[in-house]
PDB file of C-alpha atoms in Angstrom:
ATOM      1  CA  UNK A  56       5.860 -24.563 -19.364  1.00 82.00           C
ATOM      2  CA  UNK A  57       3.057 -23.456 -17.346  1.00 85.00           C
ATOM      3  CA  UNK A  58      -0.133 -22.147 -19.256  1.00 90.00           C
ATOM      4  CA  UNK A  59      -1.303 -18.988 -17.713  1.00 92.00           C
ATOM      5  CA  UNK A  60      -4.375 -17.763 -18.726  1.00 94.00           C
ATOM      6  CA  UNK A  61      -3.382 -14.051 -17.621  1.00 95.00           C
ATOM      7  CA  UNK A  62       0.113 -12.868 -16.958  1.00 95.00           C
ATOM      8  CA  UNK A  63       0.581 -10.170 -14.148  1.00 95.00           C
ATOM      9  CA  UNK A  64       1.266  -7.307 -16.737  1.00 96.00           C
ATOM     10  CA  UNK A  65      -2.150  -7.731 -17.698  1.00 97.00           C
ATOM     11  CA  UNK A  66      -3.788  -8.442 -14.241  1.00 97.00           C
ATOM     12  CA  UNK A  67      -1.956  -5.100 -13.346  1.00 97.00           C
ATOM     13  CA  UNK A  68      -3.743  -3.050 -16.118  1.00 98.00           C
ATOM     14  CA  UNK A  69      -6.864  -4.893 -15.304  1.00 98.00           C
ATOM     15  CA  UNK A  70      -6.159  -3.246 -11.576  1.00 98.00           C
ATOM     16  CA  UNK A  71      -5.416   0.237 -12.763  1.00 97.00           C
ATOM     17  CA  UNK A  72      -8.408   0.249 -15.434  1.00 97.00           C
ATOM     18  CA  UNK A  73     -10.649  -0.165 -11.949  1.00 98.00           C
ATOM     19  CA  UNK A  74      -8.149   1.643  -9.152  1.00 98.00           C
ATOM     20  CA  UNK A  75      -7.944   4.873  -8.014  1.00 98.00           C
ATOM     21  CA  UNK A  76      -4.123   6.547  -9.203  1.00 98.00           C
ATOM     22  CA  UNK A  77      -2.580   8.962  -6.657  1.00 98.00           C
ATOM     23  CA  UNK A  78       0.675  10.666  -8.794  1.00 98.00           C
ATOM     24  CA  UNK A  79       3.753  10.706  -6.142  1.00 98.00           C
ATOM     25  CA  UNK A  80       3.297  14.912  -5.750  1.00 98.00           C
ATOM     26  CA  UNK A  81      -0.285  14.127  -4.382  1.00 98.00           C
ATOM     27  CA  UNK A  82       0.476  11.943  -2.511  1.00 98.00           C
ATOM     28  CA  UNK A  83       3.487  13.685  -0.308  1.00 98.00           C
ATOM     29  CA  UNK A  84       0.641  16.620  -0.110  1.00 98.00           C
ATOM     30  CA  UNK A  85      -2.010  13.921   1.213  1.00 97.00           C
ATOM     31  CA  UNK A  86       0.102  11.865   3.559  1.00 97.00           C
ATOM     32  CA  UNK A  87       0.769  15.289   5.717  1.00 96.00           C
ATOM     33  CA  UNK A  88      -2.889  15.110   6.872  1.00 96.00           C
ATOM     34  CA  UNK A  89      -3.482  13.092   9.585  1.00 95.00           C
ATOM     35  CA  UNK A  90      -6.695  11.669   8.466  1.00 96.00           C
ATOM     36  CA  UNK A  91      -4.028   9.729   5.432  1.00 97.00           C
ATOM     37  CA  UNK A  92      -2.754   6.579   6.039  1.00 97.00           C
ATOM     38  CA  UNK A  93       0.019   5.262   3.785  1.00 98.00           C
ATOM     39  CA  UNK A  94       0.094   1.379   3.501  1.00 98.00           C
ATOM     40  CA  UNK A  95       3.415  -0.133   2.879  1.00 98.00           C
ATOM     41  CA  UNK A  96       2.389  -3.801   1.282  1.00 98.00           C
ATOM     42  CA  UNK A  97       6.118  -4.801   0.558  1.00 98.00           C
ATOM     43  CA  UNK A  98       7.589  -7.874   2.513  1.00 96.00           C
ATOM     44  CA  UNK A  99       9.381  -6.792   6.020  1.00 95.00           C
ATOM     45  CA  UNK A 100      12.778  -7.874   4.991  1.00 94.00           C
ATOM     46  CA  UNK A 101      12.295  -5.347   1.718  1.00 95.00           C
ATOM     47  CA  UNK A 102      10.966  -2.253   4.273  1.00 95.00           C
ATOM     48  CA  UNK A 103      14.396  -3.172   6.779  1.00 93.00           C
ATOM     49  CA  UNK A 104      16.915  -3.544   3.825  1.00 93.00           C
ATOM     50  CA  UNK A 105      15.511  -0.222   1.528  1.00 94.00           C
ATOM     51  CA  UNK A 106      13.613   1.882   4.394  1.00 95.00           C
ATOM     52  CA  UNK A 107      10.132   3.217   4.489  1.00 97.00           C
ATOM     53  CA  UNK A 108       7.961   6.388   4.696  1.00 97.00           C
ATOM     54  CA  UNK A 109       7.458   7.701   8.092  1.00 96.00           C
ATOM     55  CA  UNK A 110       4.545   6.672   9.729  1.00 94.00           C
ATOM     56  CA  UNK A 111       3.738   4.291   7.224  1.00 97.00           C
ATOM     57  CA  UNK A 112       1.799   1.065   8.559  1.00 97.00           C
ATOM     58  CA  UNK A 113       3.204  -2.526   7.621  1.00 97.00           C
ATOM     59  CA  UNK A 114       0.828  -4.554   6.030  1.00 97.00           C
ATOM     60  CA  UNK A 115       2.735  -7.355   4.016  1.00 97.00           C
ATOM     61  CA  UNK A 116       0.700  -8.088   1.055  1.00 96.00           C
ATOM     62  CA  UNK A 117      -0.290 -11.451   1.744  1.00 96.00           C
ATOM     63  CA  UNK A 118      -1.784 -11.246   5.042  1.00 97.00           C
ATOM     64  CA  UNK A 119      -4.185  -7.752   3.426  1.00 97.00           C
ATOM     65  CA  UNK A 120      -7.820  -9.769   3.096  1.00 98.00           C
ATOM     66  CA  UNK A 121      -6.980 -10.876   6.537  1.00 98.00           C
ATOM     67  CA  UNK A 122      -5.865  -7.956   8.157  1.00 97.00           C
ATOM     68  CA  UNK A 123      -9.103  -5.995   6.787  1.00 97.00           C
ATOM     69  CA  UNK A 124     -11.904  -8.636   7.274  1.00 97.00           C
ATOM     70  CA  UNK A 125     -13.547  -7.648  10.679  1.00 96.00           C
ATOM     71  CA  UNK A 126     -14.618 -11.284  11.134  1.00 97.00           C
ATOM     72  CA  UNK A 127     -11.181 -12.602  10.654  1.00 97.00           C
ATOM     73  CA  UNK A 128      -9.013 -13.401  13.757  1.00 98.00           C
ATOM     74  CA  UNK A 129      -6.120 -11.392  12.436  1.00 97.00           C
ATOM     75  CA  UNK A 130      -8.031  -8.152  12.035  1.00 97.00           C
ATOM     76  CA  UNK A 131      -6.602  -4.930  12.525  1.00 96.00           C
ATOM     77  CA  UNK A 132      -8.598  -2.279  13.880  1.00 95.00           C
ATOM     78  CA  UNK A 133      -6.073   0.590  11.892  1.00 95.00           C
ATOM     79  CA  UNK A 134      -8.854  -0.534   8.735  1.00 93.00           C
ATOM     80  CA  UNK A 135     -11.712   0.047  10.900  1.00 86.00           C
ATOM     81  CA  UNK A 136     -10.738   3.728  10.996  1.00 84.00           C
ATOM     82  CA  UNK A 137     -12.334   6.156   8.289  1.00 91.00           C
ATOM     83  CA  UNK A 138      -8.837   7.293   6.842  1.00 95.00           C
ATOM     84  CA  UNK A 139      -7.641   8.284   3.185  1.00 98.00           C
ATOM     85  CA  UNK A 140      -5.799   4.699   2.214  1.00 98.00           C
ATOM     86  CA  UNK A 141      -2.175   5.747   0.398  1.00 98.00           C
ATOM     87  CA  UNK A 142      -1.021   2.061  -0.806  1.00 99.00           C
ATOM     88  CA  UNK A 143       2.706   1.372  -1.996  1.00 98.00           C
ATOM     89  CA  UNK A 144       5.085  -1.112  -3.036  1.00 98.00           C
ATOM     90  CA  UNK A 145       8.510  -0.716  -4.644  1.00 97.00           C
ATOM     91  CA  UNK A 146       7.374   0.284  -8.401  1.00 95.00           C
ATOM     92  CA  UNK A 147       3.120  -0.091  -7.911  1.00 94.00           C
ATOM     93  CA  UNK A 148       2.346  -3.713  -9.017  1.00 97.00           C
ATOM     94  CA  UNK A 149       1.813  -5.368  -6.108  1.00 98.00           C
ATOM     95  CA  UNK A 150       0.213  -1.813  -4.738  1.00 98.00           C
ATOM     96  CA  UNK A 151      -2.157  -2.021  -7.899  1.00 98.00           C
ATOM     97  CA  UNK A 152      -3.217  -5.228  -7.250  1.00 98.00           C
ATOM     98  CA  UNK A 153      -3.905  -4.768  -3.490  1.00 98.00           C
ATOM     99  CA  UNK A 154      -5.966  -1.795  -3.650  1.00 99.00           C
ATOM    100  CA  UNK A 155      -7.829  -3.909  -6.130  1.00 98.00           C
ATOM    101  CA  UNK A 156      -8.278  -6.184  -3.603  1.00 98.00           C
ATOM    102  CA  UNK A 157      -8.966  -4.269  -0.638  1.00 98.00           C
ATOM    103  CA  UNK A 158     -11.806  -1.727  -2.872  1.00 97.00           C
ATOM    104  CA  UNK A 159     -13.449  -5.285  -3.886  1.00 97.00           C
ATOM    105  CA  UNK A 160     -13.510  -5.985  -0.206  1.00 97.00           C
ATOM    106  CA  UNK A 161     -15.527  -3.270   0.655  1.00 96.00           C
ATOM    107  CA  UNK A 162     -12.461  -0.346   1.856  1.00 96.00           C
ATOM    108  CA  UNK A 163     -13.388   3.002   0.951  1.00 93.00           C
ATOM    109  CA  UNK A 164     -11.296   5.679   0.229  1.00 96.00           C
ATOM    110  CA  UNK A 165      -8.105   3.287  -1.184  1.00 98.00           C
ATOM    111  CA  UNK A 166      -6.203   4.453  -3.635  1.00 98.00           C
ATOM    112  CA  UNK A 167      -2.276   3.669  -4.937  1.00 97.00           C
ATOM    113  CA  UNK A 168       0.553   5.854  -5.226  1.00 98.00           C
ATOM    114  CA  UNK A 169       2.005   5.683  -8.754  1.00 98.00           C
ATOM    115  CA  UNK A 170       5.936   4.505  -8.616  1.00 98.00           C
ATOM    116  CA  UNK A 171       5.085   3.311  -5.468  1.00 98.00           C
ATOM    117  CA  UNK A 172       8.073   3.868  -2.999  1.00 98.00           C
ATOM    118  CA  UNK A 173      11.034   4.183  -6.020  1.00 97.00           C
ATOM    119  CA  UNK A 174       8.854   7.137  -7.320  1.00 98.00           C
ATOM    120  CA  UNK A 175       8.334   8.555  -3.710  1.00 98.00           C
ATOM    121  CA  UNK A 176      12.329   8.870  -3.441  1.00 96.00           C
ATOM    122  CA  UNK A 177      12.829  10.253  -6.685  1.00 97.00           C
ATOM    123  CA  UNK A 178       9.974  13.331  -5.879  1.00 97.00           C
ATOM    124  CA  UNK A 179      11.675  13.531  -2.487  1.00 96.00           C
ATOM    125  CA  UNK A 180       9.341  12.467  -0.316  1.00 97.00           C
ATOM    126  CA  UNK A 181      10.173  11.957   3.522  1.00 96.00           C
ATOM    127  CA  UNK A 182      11.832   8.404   3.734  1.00 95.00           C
ATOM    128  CA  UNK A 183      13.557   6.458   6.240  1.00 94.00           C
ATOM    129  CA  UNK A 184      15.645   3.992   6.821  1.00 88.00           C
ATOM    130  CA  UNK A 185      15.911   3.031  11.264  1.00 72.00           C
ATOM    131  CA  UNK A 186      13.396   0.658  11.716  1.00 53.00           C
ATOM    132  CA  UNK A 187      13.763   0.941  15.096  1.00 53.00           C
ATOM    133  CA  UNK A 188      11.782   4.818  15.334  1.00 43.00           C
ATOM    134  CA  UNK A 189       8.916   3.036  13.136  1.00 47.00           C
ATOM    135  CA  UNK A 190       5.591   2.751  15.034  1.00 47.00           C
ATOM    136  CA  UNK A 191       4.858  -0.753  15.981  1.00 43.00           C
ATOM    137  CA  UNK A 192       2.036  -2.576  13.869  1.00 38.00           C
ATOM    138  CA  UNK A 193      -1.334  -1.953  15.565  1.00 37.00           C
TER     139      UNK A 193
END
């Protein structure tokens, strides 16, 4: 058996202890401003099979240091803009642990949606599933 030193229950409690919280109501009432950015950090094949919030921007979890690092060749320029950050997953792990990440990094204004997208659905929250009306990655 492997011997962990932390398991990810913990390193996700660690995250929230340190993370800014946005409950699912807040959020829905942020992302209608235009100066919010939601961040979906879920693999593509997850955001084609389940759907995603409109006008959310794709940004798998394992490409985020990359993506936000100005003097990385994969930079994106969408992190150079001074938005509200809306992170989300499926449940908030993974979201957690990004915007731990990404507020380490330096990103201001980065914050997680509690639930993440399962909660988002449940509060009824403007979701869809053609990923073929989704804006194209910047």
């Amino acid at each position: 058996m492997v011997n962990i030193k932390i398991g990810i229950l913990e390193m996700v409690e660690k995250a929230r202890a340190v993370i800014e919280e946005v409950d699912v109501q807040d959020a829905i009432a942020e992302a209608r401003d235009p100066d919010c950015l939601i961040i979906d950090v879920r693999d593509i094949r997850e955001r084609k099979r389940d759907g995603y919030i409109p006008k959310s921007f794709h940004c798998p979890r394992g490409m985020i240091e990359f993506w936000l690092d100005p003097e990385s060749p994969y930079f994106k320029k969408v992190f150079d803009e001074k938005k509200r950050f809306l992170f989300h997953c499926k449940a908030d792990w993974r979201s957690a642990l990004t915007v731990q990440t990404v507020t380490t990094m330096g990103l201001e204004n980065a914050a997680h949606i509690k639930g993440g997208l399962t909660a988002w659905c449940q509060a009824g929250g403007p979701f869809m599933k053609d990923e073929a009306s989704n804006e194209k990655m910047r």
